[in-house]
């Protein structure tokens, strides 16, 4: 891979590829698009034949379940506006989705495995590592794992929210070195092409952290829960892991192999130069921040320029109610600087915010640490 043509050589260099496919690619109005699934299976099987490990993160279970329930109710759609209904639809559709995948990959001599995960299940480091070991064993057997969120047991506050977010978390789980996000759009545009006919596709993004996602992304697809905003956020997270992302259309007669080499297809997003460890990545993204610490200008400079830990003296305001060890976000002047694990509860921070380190023990008693958030437990420029 070179900066002159960043895609060149990707197929030769990538050893493990994670592919995410969205509902807009896999489904049509009447349900799952089996032709699209077979086409995708053929594409991925050819990559697998070249010696690549393939992990697929797939949407489509809820759409498949809705279609089946429509059939069962003589064309009338049951009420599906709430979370339990969506979870029930997923329970109906998950088996149909995997049956069709198993059959599609079977045409090409491939074996698949279903992996259902929840955000809660990955929030425990031991369970996360156990899931990684299982995934590694499947890949060593030549199996193509198909990952989806276990919607039927996830509660709303512990959902990934969309499969783009799930795919980003799975990158750290799988140790992939390339991320392909198949969508209905031909890449990332500088504005929403649905509302701006003059929108231009960005064929390469060298610094994804410099993009204004809010301005660029003001639309979602109708059958999915993501939209381009979530795809860019997932690519930002992938970039922090040192993983390049290709966002490309998966509709019609697409070719992943051709998109790897041809710069006229999709958008290629380069990884950042200063990558983070998989452990810090997991720390920052295994759950949503439960609180917010607003810091002063001096603390902000120490964090962003000096690579320092956050001390209570630099905290101006504490929002939220949380115990010790909770993930919180750090902001300054309304801008989010990063996320990290708080060494103190919210009540303790209310008492010691703005105080020097020598005053902490006098205020709340002896403590084994002085930092509010240690640098080792802090990720700056987090894609939240």
Protein backbone atom coordinates (compact mmCIF):
# COMPACT_ATOMS: atom_id res chain seq x y z
CA UNK A 1 0.00 0.00 0.00
CA UNK A 2 1.43 3.37 -1.02
CA UNK A 3 0.27 6.93 -0.54
CA UNK A 4 0.34 7.44 -4.34
CA UNK A 5 -2.17 4.60 -4.81
CA UNK A 6 -3.20 3.48 -1.32
CA UNK A 7 -5.30 0.61 -2.61
CA UNK A 8 -2.52 -0.97 -4.65
CA UNK A 9 -1.49 -4.29 -3.23
CA UNK A 10 -4.33 -4.52 -0.72
CA UNK A 11 -5.33 -7.99 -1.86
CA UNK A 12 -1.77 -9.21 -1.53
CA UNK A 13 -1.20 -7.61 1.88
CA UNK A 14 -4.50 -8.22 3.66
CA UNK A 15 -4.51 -11.45 5.62
CA UNK A 16 -7.76 -10.99 7.51
CA UNK A 17 -10.70 -8.99 6.14
CA UNK A 18 -13.84 -8.02 8.00
CA UNK A 19 -16.78 -7.29 5.71
CA UNK A 20 -19.94 -5.60 6.93
CA UNK A 21 -23.05 -5.72 4.76
CA UNK A 22 -26.11 -3.61 5.47
CA UNK A 23 -29.83 -4.17 5.12
CA UNK A 24 -30.00 -1.87 2.09
CA UNK A 25 -27.77 -4.35 0.21
CA UNK A 26 -29.26 -7.60 1.51
CA UNK A 27 -32.98 -6.86 1.46
CA UNK A 28 -35.71 -5.68 -0.82
CA UNK A 29 -39.28 -4.77 -0.07
CA UNK A 30 -40.45 -8.36 0.16
CA UNK A 31 -37.60 -9.50 2.44
CA UNK A 32 -34.14 -11.00 2.00
CA UNK A 33 -32.62 -10.76 -1.46
CA UNK A 34 -31.27 -14.26 -1.95
CA UNK A 35 -29.61 -13.35 -5.25
CA UNK A 36 -27.63 -10.63 -3.48
CA UNK A 37 -26.66 -13.07 -0.73
CA UNK A 38 -25.40 -15.64 -3.25
CA UNK A 39 -23.48 -12.94 -5.13
CA UNK A 40 -21.88 -11.78 -1.87
CA UNK A 41 -21.05 -15.35 -0.87
CA UNK A 42 -19.31 -15.86 -4.21
CA UNK A 43 -17.27 -12.68 -3.80
CA UNK A 44 -16.14 -13.57 -0.30
CA UNK A 45 -15.47 -17.19 -1.20
CA UNK A 46 -13.06 -16.09 -3.93
CA UNK A 47 -11.18 -13.97 -1.40
CA UNK A 48 -11.17 -16.94 0.97
CA UNK A 49 -9.72 -19.12 -1.79
CA UNK A 50 -6.81 -16.67 -2.00
CA UNK A 51 -5.89 -17.53 1.58
CA UNK A 52 -7.63 -14.66 3.38
CA UNK A 53 -9.47 -15.03 6.65
CA UNK A 54 -13.00 -13.67 6.13
CA UNK A 55 -15.33 -12.40 8.86
CA UNK A 56 -18.79 -11.20 7.87
CA UNK A 57 -20.89 -8.83 9.98
CA UNK A 58 -24.38 -8.97 8.55
CA UNK A 59 -27.64 -7.12 8.94
CA UNK A 60 -30.94 -8.50 7.72
CA UNK A 61 -32.43 -10.54 10.57
CA UNK A 62 -35.07 -7.97 11.52
CA UNK A 63 -36.02 -7.38 7.88
CA UNK A 64 -36.33 -11.14 7.32
CA UNK A 65 -38.49 -11.48 10.42
CA UNK A 66 -40.76 -8.63 9.38
CA UNK A 67 -41.29 -10.26 6.01
CA UNK A 68 -42.17 -13.59 7.60
CA UNK A 69 -44.62 -11.97 10.01
CA UNK A 70 -46.24 -10.08 7.15
CA UNK A 71 -46.78 -13.41 5.41
CA UNK A 72 -48.18 -14.95 8.59
CA UNK A 73 -50.66 -12.08 8.98
CA UNK A 74 -51.93 -12.15 5.38
CA UNK A 75 -49.94 -9.12 4.31
CA UNK A 76 -50.71 -7.03 7.37
CA UNK A 77 -47.66 -5.83 9.32
CA UNK A 78 -47.95 -6.28 13.11
CA UNK A 79 -47.08 -3.30 15.30
CA UNK A 80 -43.27 -3.10 15.29
CA UNK A 81 -42.60 0.34 16.68
CA UNK A 82 -41.01 -0.70 19.98
CA UNK A 83 -37.88 -2.59 21.02
CA UNK A 84 -39.59 -5.89 22.00
CA UNK A 85 -41.22 -6.06 18.57
CA UNK A 86 -37.90 -5.54 16.83
CA UNK A 87 -36.31 -8.17 19.03
CA UNK A 88 -39.14 -10.59 18.26
CA UNK A 89 -38.76 -9.92 14.54
CA UNK A 90 -35.04 -10.63 14.85
CA UNK A 91 -35.78 -13.93 16.60
CA UNK A 92 -38.04 -14.93 13.71
CA UNK A 93 -35.61 -13.76 11.03
CA UNK A 94 -32.24 -14.86 12.43
CA UNK A 95 -32.74 -18.51 11.54
CA UNK A 96 -33.91 -17.64 8.04
CA UNK A 97 -30.92 -15.35 7.53
CA UNK A 98 -28.40 -17.99 8.59
CA UNK A 99 -30.15 -20.71 6.59
CA UNK A 100 -29.84 -18.62 3.45
CA UNK A 101 -26.21 -17.75 4.18
CA UNK A 102 -25.28 -21.36 4.91
CA UNK A 103 -26.89 -22.42 1.66
CA UNK A 104 -25.30 -19.58 -0.34
CA UNK A 105 -21.77 -20.23 0.93
CA UNK A 106 -22.35 -23.96 0.54
CA UNK A 107 -22.60 -23.46 -3.22
CA UNK A 108 -18.93 -22.43 -3.08
CA UNK A 109 -17.80 -25.19 -0.72
CA UNK A 110 -17.55 -22.96 2.35
CA UNK A 111 -18.59 -23.60 5.94
CA UNK A 112 -20.14 -20.81 8.00
CA UNK A 113 -20.64 -20.26 11.73
CA UNK A 114 -23.07 -17.98 13.50
CA UNK A 115 -21.75 -15.72 16.26
CA UNK A 116 -24.36 -13.73 18.18
CA UNK A 117 -22.91 -11.16 20.55
CA UNK A 118 -24.15 -8.37 22.77
CA UNK A 119 -22.45 -5.23 23.94
CA UNK A 120 -22.94 -6.41 27.50
CA UNK A 121 -21.24 -9.68 26.62
CA UNK A 122 -18.15 -7.89 25.34
CA UNK A 123 -17.97 -5.36 28.18
CA UNK A 124 -16.30 -7.96 30.39
CA UNK A 125 -12.67 -8.30 29.33
CA UNK A 126 -12.54 -12.04 30.09
CA UNK A 127 -15.61 -12.74 27.96
CA UNK A 128 -14.20 -10.54 25.22
CA UNK A 129 -10.98 -12.57 25.17
CA UNK A 130 -12.92 -15.84 25.24
CA UNK A 131 -14.96 -14.70 22.22
CA UNK A 132 -11.68 -13.83 20.48
CA UNK A 133 -10.33 -17.34 21.16
CA UNK A 134 -13.47 -18.91 19.71
CA UNK A 135 -13.23 -16.72 16.63
CA UNK A 136 -9.55 -17.61 16.16
CA UNK A 137 -10.34 -21.31 16.32
CA UNK A 138 -13.08 -21.01 13.71
CA UNK A 139 -10.77 -19.11 11.38
CA UNK A 140 -8.03 -21.70 11.85
CA UNK A 141 -10.55 -24.32 10.71
CA UNK A 142 -11.24 -22.36 7.52
CA UNK A 143 -14.75 -21.39 8.66
CA UNK A 144 -16.33 -18.06 7.67
CA UNK A 145 -17.87 -16.60 10.87
CA UNK A 146 -21.03 -14.51 10.45
CA UNK A 147 -21.51 -12.04 13.29
CA UNK A 148 -24.69 -10.27 14.30
CA UNK A 149 -25.98 -8.63 17.45
CA UNK A 150 -28.09 -10.87 19.65
CA UNK A 151 -31.08 -8.54 19.47
CA UNK A 152 -33.38 -10.85 21.42
CA UNK A 153 -31.51 -10.42 24.72
CA UNK A 154 -29.94 -6.95 24.33
CA UNK A 155 -31.53 -4.17 26.34
CA UNK A 156 -31.80 -0.74 24.79
CA UNK A 157 -29.07 0.95 26.81
CA UNK A 158 -26.63 -1.88 26.04
CA UNK A 159 -27.22 -2.18 22.31
CA UNK A 160 -24.57 -1.53 19.71
CA UNK A 161 -27.30 0.52 18.02
CA UNK A 162 -26.35 -0.45 14.48
CA UNK A 163 -24.18 -3.03 12.79
CA UNK A 164 -21.59 -0.44 11.74
CA UNK A 165 -20.81 0.04 15.44
CA UNK A 166 -20.84 -3.73 15.94
CA UNK A 167 -18.45 -4.16 13.01
CA UNK A 168 -16.01 -1.62 14.47
CA UNK A 169 -16.01 -3.50 17.78
CA UNK A 170 -15.54 -6.79 15.92
CA UNK A 171 -12.40 -5.38 14.27
CA UNK A 172 -10.70 -5.38 17.64
CA UNK A 173 -12.19 -8.75 18.48
CA UNK A 174 -11.01 -10.36 15.24
CA UNK A 175 -7.69 -8.54 14.79
CA UNK A 176 -8.62 -7.76 11.17
CA UNK A 177 -6.28 -5.70 9.02
CA UNK A 178 -8.84 -4.47 6.48
CA UNK A 179 -12.46 -3.32 6.87
CA UNK A 180 -14.88 -3.38 3.94
CA UNK A 181 -18.27 -1.74 4.51
CA UNK A 182 -20.77 -2.64 1.79
CA UNK A 183 -23.62 -0.18 1.52
CA UNK A 184 -26.16 1.17 -0.96
CA UNK A 185 -24.08 4.29 -1.73
CA UNK A 186 -21.02 4.39 -3.97
CA UNK A 187 -18.80 5.67 -1.19
CA UNK A 188 -18.70 8.79 0.99
CA UNK A 189 -19.95 12.06 -0.49
CA UNK A 190 -19.06 15.58 0.59
CA UNK A 191 -22.77 16.18 1.24
CA UNK A 192 -25.95 14.12 1.12
CA UNK A 193 -26.47 13.11 -2.56
CA UNK A 194 -30.19 12.58 -1.92
CA UNK A 195 -30.66 16.29 -1.27
CA UNK A 196 -27.70 17.71 -3.23
CA UNK A 197 -27.37 16.52 -6.86
CA UNK A 198 -23.95 18.19 -7.05
CA UNK A 199 -22.50 16.13 -4.20
CA UNK A 200 -19.11 14.63 -5.04
CA UNK A 201 -17.77 11.27 -3.96
CA UNK A 202 -14.57 11.41 -1.90
CA UNK A 203 -12.40 8.64 -3.34
CA UNK A 204 -9.83 8.89 -0.56
CA UNK A 205 -9.92 10.25 2.98
CA UNK A 206 -6.47 10.70 4.49
CA UNK A 207 -7.50 12.24 7.83
CA UNK A 208 -10.96 11.12 8.85
CA UNK A 209 -10.76 12.94 12.19
CA UNK A 210 -10.78 16.25 10.28
CA UNK A 211 -14.21 15.61 8.72
CA UNK A 212 -17.40 17.25 9.96
CA UNK A 213 -19.70 14.23 10.08
CA UNK A 214 -22.73 16.24 11.17
CA UNK A 215 -22.60 18.48 8.09
CA UNK A 216 -21.87 15.70 5.63
CA UNK A 217 -24.44 13.21 6.86
CA UNK A 218 -28.06 14.20 7.19
CA UNK A 219 -29.77 11.08 5.88
CA UNK A 220 -30.35 7.42 6.72
CA UNK A 221 -31.41 4.46 4.66
CA UNK A 222 -34.99 3.40 5.25
CA UNK A 223 -34.45 -0.27 6.13
CA UNK A 224 -31.34 0.01 8.27
CA UNK A 225 -30.51 1.75 11.52
CA UNK A 226 -27.19 3.26 10.51
CA UNK A 227 -26.69 5.68 7.65
CA UNK A 228 -23.43 7.22 6.48
CA UNK A 229 -22.80 8.89 9.83
CA UNK A 230 -22.43 5.54 11.58
CA UNK A 231 -20.26 4.23 8.74
CA UNK A 232 -17.86 7.15 9.06
CA UNK A 233 -17.77 6.76 12.83
CA UNK A 234 -16.93 3.07 12.40
CA UNK A 235 -14.21 3.96 9.89
CA UNK A 236 -12.81 6.53 12.35
CA UNK A 237 -12.57 3.82 14.99
CA UNK A 238 -10.98 1.42 12.51
CA UNK A 239 -8.42 4.08 11.60
CA UNK A 240 -7.44 4.36 15.26
CA UNK A 241 -6.70 0.63 15.27
CA UNK A 242 -4.49 1.05 12.21
CA UNK A 243 -7.07 -0.58 9.94
CA UNK A 244 -7.90 0.85 6.51
CA UNK A 245 -11.57 1.03 5.50
CA UNK A 246 -13.20 0.71 2.10
CA UNK A 247 -16.79 2.00 1.93
CA UNK A 248 -18.27 0.85 -1.36
CA UNK A 249 -21.56 -0.09 -2.95
CA UNK A 250 -22.57 -3.72 -2.59
CA UNK A 251 -25.56 -3.47 -4.92
CA UNK A 252 -25.79 -4.81 -8.44
CA UNK A 253 -22.85 -6.49 -10.12
CA UNK A 254 -20.29 -5.23 -7.63
CA UNK A 255 -16.78 -6.63 -7.34
CA UNK A 256 -14.88 -6.35 -4.08
CA UNK A 257 -11.69 -7.46 -5.80
CA UNK A 258 -12.03 -4.74 -8.43
CA UNK A 259 -12.83 -2.11 -5.80
CA UNK A 260 -9.61 -2.98 -3.97
CA UNK A 261 -7.53 -1.97 -6.97
CA UNK A 262 -9.67 0.56 -8.85
CA UNK A 263 -9.83 4.04 -7.29
CA UNK A 264 -13.03 4.82 -9.20
CA UNK A 265 -15.04 2.63 -6.83
CA UNK A 266 -16.07 3.66 -3.34
CA UNK A 267 -14.10 5.59 -0.74
CA UNK A 268 -10.83 4.44 0.77
CA UNK A 269 -10.06 5.70 4.29
CA UNK A 270 -6.49 5.60 5.52
CA UNK A 271 -5.57 4.60 9.08
CA UNK A 272 -4.09 7.18 11.41
CA UNK A 273 -0.35 7.22 12.04
CA UNK A 274 -0.60 7.10 15.84
CA UNK A 275 -2.66 3.97 16.41
CA UNK A 276 -4.01 2.69 19.72
CA UNK A 277 -3.72 -0.74 21.29
CA UNK A 278 -6.60 -3.20 21.02
CA UNK A 279 -6.98 -3.02 24.80
CA UNK A 280 -7.36 0.77 24.84
CA UNK A 281 -9.72 0.46 21.86
CA UNK A 282 -11.86 -2.00 23.81
CA UNK A 283 -11.73 0.23 26.89
CA UNK A 284 -13.03 3.25 24.97
CA UNK A 285 -15.78 1.61 22.94
CA UNK A 286 -17.18 -1.33 24.90
CA UNK A 287 -19.87 0.92 26.38
CA UNK A 288 -21.24 4.44 26.14
CA UNK A 289 -19.88 7.10 28.51
CA UNK A 290 -21.98 7.39 31.67
CA UNK A 291 -20.88 10.90 32.60
CA UNK A 292 -19.02 14.01 31.49
CA UNK A 293 -16.06 15.82 33.00
CA UNK A 294 -15.60 19.41 31.86
CA UNK A 295 -11.99 20.54 32.21
CA UNK A 296 -10.28 23.93 32.15
CA UNK A 297 -7.92 25.21 29.45
CA UNK A 298 -4.80 24.15 31.32
CA UNK A 299 -5.98 20.58 31.72
CA UNK A 300 -7.07 20.48 28.08
CA UNK A 301 -3.58 21.48 26.95
CA UNK A 302 -1.98 18.93 29.27
CA UNK A 303 -4.16 16.19 27.78
CA UNK A 304 -3.97 17.12 24.10
CA UNK A 305 -0.42 18.47 23.87
CA UNK A 306 1.42 17.00 26.82
CA UNK A 307 0.02 13.48 26.87
CA UNK A 308 -0.73 13.80 30.58
CA UNK A 309 -3.26 12.17 32.87
CA UNK A 310 -6.29 14.15 34.05
CA UNK A 311 -5.96 15.45 37.61
CA UNK A 312 -8.91 16.57 39.75
CA UNK A 313 -7.44 20.10 39.84
CA UNK A 314 -8.29 20.56 36.16
CA UNK A 315 -11.96 19.54 36.46
CA UNK A 316 -14.49 22.37 36.42
CA UNK A 317 -17.77 20.42 36.28
CA UNK A 318 -19.05 16.87 36.75
CA UNK A 319 -22.21 15.61 35.02
CA UNK A 320 -23.84 12.24 35.51
CA UNK A 321 -24.04 9.73 38.34
CA UNK A 322 -21.50 6.92 38.16
CA UNK A 323 -19.30 4.68 40.36
CA UNK A 324 -15.54 4.26 40.21
CA UNK A 325 -14.16 2.61 37.09
CA UNK A 326 -16.87 3.98 34.80
CA UNK A 327 -16.26 5.24 31.27
CA UNK A 328 -16.76 9.01 31.06
CA UNK A 329 -16.12 11.62 28.40
CA UNK A 330 -13.84 14.61 28.84
CA UNK A 331 -14.86 17.94 27.29
CA UNK A 332 -13.49 21.47 27.14
CA UNK A 333 -15.38 24.50 25.82
CA UNK A 334 -18.08 22.20 24.47
CA UNK A 335 -15.64 20.05 22.47
CA UNK A 336 -15.17 16.38 23.28
CA UNK A 337 -11.48 15.64 23.92
CA UNK A 338 -11.65 11.94 24.72
CA UNK A 339 -13.02 9.19 26.93
CA UNK A 340 -11.51 7.30 29.84
CA UNK A 341 -12.11 5.30 32.99
CA UNK A 342 -12.70 7.45 36.05
CA UNK A 343 -10.76 6.49 39.17
CA UNK A 344 -13.41 8.24 41.27
CA UNK A 345 -17.17 8.14 41.55
CA UNK A 346 -19.21 11.16 40.53
CA UNK A 347 -19.85 12.00 44.21
CA UNK A 348 -16.14 11.92 44.94
CA UNK A 349 -15.35 14.07 41.92
CA UNK A 350 -17.92 16.67 42.98
CA UNK A 351 -15.99 16.94 46.26
CA UNK A 352 -12.45 17.13 44.83
CA UNK A 353 -12.97 18.90 41.48
CA UNK A 354 -10.61 21.86 41.24
CA UNK A 355 -8.56 20.75 44.25
CA UNK A 356 -4.81 20.10 44.23
CA UNK A 357 -3.57 16.54 44.67
CA UNK A 358 -2.42 17.31 48.24
CA UNK A 359 -6.02 18.15 49.20
CA UNK A 360 -7.65 14.94 47.96
CA UNK A 361 -6.93 12.78 51.01
CA UNK A 362 -8.04 15.62 53.33
CA UNK A 363 -11.37 15.82 51.50
CA UNK A 364 -12.40 12.19 50.86
CA UNK A 365 -9.81 10.19 52.81
CA UNK A 366 -6.82 8.14 51.68
CA UNK A 367 -6.83 7.04 48.03
CA UNK A 368 -4.39 4.83 46.09
CA UNK A 369 -4.17 7.26 43.14
CA UNK A 370 -4.16 10.96 42.42
CA UNK A 371 -5.32 10.97 38.81
CA UNK A 372 -9.00 11.35 38.00
CA UNK A 373 -8.25 9.47 34.75
CA UNK A 374 -4.86 7.88 34.17
CA UNK A 375 -3.38 8.37 30.73
CA UNK A 376 -3.21 4.60 30.21
CA UNK A 377 -7.01 4.50 30.56
CA UNK A 378 -7.71 7.50 28.34
CA UNK A 379 -8.33 7.63 24.59
CA UNK A 380 -8.10 11.07 23.00
CA UNK A 381 -10.07 11.95 19.85
CA UNK A 382 -12.51 9.13 20.54
CA UNK A 383 -15.12 8.51 17.84
CA UNK A 384 -18.17 8.75 20.08
